[in-house]
Short mmCIF file of C-alpha atoms in Angstrom, two decimals:
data_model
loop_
_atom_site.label_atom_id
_atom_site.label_comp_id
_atom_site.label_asym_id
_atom_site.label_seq_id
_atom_site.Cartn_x
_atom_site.Cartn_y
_atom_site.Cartn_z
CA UNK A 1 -16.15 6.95 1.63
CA UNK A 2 -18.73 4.13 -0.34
CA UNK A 3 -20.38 1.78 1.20
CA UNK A 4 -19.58 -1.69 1.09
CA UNK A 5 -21.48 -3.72 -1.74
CA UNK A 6 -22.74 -7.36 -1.77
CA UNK A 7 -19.89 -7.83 -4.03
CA UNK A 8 -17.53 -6.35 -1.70
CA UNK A 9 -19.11 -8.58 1.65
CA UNK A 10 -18.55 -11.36 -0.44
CA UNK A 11 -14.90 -11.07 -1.65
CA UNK A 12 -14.14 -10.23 1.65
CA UNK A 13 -15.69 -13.23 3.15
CA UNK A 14 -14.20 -15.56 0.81
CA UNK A 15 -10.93 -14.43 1.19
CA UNK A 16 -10.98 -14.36 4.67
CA UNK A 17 -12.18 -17.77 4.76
CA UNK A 18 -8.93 -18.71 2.52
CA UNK A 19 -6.71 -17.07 5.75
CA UNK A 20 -8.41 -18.78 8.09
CA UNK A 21 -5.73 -20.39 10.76
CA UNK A 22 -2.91 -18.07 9.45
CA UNK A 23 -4.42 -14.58 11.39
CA UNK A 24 -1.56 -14.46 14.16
CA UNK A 25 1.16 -14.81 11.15
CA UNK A 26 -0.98 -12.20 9.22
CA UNK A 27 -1.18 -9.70 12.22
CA UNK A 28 2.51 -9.82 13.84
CA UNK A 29 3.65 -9.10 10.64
CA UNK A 30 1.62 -6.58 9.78
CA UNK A 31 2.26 -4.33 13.02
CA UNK A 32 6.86 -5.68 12.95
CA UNK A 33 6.14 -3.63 8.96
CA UNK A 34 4.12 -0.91 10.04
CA UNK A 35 7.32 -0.57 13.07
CA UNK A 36 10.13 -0.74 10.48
CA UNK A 37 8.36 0.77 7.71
CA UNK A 38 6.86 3.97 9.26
CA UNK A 39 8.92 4.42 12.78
CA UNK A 40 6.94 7.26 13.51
CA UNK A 41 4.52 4.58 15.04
CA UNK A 42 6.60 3.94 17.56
CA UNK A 43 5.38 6.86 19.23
CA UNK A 44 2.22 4.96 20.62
CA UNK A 45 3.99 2.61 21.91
CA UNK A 46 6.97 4.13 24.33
CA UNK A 47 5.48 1.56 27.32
CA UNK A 48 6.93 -0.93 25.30
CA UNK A 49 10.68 -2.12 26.88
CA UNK A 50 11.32 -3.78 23.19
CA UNK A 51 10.74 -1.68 20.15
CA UNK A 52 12.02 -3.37 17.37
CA UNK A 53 9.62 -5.50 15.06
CA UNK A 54 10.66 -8.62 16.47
CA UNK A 55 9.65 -8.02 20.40
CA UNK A 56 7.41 -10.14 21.94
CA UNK A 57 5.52 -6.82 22.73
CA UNK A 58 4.96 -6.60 18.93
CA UNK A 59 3.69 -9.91 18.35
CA UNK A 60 1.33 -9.88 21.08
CA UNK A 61 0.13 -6.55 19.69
CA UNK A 62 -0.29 -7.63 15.95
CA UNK A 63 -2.42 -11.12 17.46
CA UNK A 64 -5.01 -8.54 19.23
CA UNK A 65 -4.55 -6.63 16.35
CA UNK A 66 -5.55 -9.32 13.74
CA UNK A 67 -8.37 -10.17 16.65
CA UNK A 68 -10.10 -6.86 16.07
CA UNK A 69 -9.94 -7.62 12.31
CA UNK A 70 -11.35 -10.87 12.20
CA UNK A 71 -13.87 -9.77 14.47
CA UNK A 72 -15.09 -6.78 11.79
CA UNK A 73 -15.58 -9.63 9.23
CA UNK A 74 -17.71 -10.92 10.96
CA UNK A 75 -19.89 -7.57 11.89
CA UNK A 76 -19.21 -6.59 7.98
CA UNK A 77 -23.08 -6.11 8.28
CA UNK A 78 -22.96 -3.51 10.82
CA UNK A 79 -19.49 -2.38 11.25
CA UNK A 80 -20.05 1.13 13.11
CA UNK A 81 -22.37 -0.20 15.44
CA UNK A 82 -20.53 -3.51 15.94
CA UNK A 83 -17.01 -1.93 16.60
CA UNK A 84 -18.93 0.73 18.75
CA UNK A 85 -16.70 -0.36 22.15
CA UNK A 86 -13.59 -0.39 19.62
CA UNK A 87 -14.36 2.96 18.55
CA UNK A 88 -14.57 4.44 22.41
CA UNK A 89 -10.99 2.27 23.19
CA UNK A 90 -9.06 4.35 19.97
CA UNK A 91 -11.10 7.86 20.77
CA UNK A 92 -11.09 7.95 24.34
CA UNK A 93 -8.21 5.51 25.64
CA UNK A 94 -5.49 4.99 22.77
CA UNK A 95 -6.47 8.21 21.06
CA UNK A 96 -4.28 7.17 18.00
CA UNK A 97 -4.63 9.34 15.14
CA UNK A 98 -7.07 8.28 11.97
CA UNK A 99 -4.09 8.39 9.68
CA UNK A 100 -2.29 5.55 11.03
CA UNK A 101 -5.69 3.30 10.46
CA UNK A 102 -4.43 3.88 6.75
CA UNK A 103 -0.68 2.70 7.14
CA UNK A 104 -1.68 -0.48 9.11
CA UNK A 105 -4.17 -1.28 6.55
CA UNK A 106 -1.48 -0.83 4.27
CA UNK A 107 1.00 -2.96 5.86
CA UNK A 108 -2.00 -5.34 6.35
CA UNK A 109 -2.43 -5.81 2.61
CA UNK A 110 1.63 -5.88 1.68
CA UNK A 111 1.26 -9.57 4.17
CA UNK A 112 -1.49 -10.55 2.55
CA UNK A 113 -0.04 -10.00 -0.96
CA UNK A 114 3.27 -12.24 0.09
CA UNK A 115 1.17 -14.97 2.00
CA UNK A 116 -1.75 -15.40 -0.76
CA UNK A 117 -0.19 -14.35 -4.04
CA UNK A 118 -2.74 -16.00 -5.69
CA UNK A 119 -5.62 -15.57 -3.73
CA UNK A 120 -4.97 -11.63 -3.30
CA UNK A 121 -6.04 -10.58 -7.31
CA UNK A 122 -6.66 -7.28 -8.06
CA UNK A 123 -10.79 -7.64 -7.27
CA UNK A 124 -9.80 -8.81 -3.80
CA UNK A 125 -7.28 -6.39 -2.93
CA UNK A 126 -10.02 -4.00 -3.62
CA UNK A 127 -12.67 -5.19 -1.79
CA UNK A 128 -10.05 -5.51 1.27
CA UNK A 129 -9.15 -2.16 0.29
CA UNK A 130 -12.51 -1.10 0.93
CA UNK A 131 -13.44 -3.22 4.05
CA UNK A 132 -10.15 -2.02 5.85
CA UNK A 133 -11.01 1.59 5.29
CA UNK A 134 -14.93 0.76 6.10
CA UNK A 135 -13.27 -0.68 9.45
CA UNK A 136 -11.30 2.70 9.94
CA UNK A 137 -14.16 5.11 9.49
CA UNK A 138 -15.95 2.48 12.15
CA UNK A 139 -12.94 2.98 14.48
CA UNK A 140 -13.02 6.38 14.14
CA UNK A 141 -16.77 7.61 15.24
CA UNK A 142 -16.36 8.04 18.37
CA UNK A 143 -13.55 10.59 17.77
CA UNK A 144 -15.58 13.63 17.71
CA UNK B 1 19.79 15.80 -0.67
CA UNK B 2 18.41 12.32 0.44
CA UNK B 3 20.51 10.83 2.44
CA UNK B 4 20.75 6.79 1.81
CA UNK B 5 22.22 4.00 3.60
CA UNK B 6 24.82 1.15 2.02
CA UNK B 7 21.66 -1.40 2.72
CA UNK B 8 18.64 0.90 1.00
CA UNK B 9 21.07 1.52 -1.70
CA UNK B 10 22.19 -1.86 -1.94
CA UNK B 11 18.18 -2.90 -1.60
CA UNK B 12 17.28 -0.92 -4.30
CA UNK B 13 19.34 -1.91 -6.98
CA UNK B 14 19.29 -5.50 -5.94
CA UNK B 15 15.31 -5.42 -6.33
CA UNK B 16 15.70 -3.52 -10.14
CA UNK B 17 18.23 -5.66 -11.06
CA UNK B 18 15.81 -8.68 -10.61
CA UNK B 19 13.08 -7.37 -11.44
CA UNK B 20 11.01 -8.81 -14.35
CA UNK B 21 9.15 -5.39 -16.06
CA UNK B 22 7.10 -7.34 -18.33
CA UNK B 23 5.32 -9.05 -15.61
CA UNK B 24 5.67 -5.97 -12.58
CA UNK B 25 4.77 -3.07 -14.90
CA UNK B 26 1.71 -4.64 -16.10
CA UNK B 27 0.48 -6.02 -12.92
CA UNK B 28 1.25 -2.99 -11.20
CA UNK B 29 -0.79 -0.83 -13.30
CA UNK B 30 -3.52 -2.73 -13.80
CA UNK B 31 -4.12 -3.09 -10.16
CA UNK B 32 -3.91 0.68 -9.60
CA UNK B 33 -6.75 0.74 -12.41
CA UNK B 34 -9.01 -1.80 -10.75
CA UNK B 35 -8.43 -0.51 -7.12
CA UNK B 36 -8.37 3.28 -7.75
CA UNK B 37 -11.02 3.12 -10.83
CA UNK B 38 -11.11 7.05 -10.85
CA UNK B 39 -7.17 6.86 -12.27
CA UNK B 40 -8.38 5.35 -15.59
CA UNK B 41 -9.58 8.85 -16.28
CA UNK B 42 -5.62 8.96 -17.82
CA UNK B 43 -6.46 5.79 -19.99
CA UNK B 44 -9.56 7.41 -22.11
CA UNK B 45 -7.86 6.11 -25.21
CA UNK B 46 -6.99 2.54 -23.95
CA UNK B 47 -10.04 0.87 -25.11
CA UNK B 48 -11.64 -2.00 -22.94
CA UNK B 49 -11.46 -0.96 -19.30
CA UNK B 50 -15.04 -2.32 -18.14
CA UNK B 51 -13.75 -4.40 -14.97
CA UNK B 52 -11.06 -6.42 -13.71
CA UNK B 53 -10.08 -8.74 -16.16
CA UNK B 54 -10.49 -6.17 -19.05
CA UNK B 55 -7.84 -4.38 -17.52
CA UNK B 56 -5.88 -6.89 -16.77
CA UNK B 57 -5.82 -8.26 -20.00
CA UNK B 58 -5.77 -4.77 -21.63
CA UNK B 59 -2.33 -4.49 -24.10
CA UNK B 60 -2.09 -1.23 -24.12
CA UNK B 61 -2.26 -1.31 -20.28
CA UNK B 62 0.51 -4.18 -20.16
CA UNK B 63 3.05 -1.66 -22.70
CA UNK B 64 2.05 1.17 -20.49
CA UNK B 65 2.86 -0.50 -17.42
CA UNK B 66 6.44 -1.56 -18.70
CA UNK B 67 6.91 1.91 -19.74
CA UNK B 68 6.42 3.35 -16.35
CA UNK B 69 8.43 0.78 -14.78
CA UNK B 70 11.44 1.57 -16.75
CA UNK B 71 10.75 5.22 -16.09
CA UNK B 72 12.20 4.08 -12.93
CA UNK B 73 15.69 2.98 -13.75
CA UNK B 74 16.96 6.52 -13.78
CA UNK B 75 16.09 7.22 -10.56
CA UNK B 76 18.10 3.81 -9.75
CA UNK B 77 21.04 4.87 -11.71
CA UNK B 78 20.90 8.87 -9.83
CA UNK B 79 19.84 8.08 -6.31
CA UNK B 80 21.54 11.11 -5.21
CA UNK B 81 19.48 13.20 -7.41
CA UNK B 82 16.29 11.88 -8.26
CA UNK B 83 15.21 15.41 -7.99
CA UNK B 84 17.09 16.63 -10.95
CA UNK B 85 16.98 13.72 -12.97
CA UNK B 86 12.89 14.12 -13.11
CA UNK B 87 12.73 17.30 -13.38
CA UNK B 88 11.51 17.19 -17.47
CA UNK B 89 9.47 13.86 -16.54
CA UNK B 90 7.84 16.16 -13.36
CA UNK B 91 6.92 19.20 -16.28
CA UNK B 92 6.00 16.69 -18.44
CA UNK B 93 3.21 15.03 -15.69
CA UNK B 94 1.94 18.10 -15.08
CA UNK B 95 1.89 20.69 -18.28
CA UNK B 96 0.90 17.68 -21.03
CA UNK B 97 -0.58 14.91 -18.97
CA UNK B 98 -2.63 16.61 -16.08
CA UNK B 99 -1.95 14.06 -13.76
CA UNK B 100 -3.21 14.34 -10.15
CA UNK B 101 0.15 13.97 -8.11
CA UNK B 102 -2.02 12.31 -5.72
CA UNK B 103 -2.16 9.68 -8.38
CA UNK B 104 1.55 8.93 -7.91
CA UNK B 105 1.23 7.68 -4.64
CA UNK B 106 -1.67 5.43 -5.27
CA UNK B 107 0.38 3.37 -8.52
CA UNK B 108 3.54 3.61 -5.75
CA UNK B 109 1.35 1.41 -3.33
CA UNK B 110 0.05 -0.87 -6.01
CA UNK B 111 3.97 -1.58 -7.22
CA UNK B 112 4.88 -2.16 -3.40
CA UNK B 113 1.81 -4.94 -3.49
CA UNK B 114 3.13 -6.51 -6.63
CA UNK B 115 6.79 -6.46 -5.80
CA UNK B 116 5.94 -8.05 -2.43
CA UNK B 117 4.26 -10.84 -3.96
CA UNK B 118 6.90 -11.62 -6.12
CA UNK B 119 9.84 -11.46 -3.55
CA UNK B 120 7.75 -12.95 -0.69
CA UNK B 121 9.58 -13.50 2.63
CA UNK B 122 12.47 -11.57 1.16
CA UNK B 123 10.67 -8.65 1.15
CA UNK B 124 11.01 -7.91 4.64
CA UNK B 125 10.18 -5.35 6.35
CA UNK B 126 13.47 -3.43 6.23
CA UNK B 127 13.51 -3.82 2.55
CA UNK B 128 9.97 -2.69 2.37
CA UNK B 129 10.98 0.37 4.59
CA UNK B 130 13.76 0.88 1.66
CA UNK B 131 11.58 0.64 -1.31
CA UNK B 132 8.91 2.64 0.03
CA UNK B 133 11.67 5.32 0.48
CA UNK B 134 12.59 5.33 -2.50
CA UNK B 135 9.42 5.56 -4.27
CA UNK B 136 8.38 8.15 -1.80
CA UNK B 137 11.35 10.01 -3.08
CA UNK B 138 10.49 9.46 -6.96
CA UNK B 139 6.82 10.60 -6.32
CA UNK B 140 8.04 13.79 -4.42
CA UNK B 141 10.63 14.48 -7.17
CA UNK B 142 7.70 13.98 -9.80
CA UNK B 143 5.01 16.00 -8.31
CA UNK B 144 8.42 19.34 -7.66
CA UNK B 145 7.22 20.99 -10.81
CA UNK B 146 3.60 21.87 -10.58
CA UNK B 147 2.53 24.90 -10.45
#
């Protein structure tokens, strides 16, 4: 995968500056999609009492979610070595396959193309694009 | 044979029965060209394709995206066999066009984008779940005749 540009940094920061406030909206929808849309995430999550994309478990989930996302803006500089604790948690702990990095960040960008329809043009979606996948390769390092 | 509920079925046709090609098609296309820049290798012949707002202001891209949008409305009409009723489009996408099946899922993510903009909070997840279905479906049907 590429490396993140100046460019890229850039769009991403501005954009994310545009969400600022509306991350818990952005994330709990996010993760109730990623439930409805591809149930065979579910399967991490059979400690939950309350599947369905409403469940308090899945709100709480998509704000720590969003958390970790807003915290890789902020590392943008240094992504694998700032989401190095991140990284152990999914490899070692959660041990949730790499593909599903790419359906969240999917999900991810559906919300952000209803709540900023605007704001989420072509050159940003593709920057995000870019960051989200930077963010799952991070994720991912410690894997093996 | 896919098997689809009374609300996917009902989903789909209610979202192509609103839906504004001029303004989808385009977009939809456009942003596959700007996010997945290796898919203009299709579009030699389109002329000005040197960054975002070439593209998006490309004609040629804007009649192409209508085109492919429409393309769609017989898989609306023959949900229960998209297969069949893409068969010639499938040869055609693969024998005269050379297109990278891969490439079918990447425009079928852009279109999910665009149509979630434009039906906002009633694109919900449920109806997402239905649309991506069925676009899954078209894009399976599509890529059934390589060889």
């Amino acid at each position: 995968m590429t490396t993140l540009t100046a460019k890229d940094k850039d769009a991403v920061r501005t954009f994310w500056a545009k969400v600022s406030g509306k991350e818990e909206d952005i994330g709990t929808d996010a993760v109730a999609r990623m439930l409805a849309v591809y149930p065979q995430t579910k399967t991490y999550f059979a400690h939950w009492k309350d599947l369905s994309p409403s469940s308090p478990s899945a709100r709480k989930h998509g704000v720590t979610v969003m958390k970790g996302v807003a915290d890789a803006v902020s590392k943008i500089d240094d992504l694998k070595g700032g989401l190095l604790t991140l990284s152990e948690l999914h490899a070692f702990t959660l041990r949730v396959d790499p593909a599903n990095f790419k359906i969240l960040s999917h999900c991810l960008l559906v919300v952000l193309s209803i709540m900023f329809p605007n704001d989420f043009t072509p050159e940003a979606h593709v920057a995000l694009d870019k960051f989200l996948a930077a963010v799952a390769l991070a994720l991912a390092e410690k894997y093996r | 044979m896919v098997e689809w509920t009374d609300f996917e079925r009902a989903t789909i046709v209610d979202i192509f029965s609103k839906m504004q090609y001029e303004v989808v098609g385009p977009a939809a296309l456009a942003r596959c060209l700007v996010v997945y820049p290796w898919t203009q290798r299709y579009f030699g012949n389109f002329g000005n394709l040197y960054n975002a707002a070439a593209i998006s202001g490309n004609p040629m891209v804007a009649k192409h995206g209508t085109t492919i949008l429409h393309g769609l409305d017989r898989a609306v009409k023959n949900m229960d066999d998209i297969k069949a009723t893409y068969a010639e489009l499938s040869v055609l996408h693969s024998e005269k066009l050379h297109v990278d099946p891969d490439n079918f899922k990447l425009l079928s993510d852009c279109l999910t984008i665009v149509v979630a903009a434009q039906l906002g909070k009633d694109f919900t997840g449920e109806v997402q779940a239905a649309f991506q279905k069925f676009l899954a479906v078209v894009v399976s049907a599509l890529g059934r005749q390589y060889h």
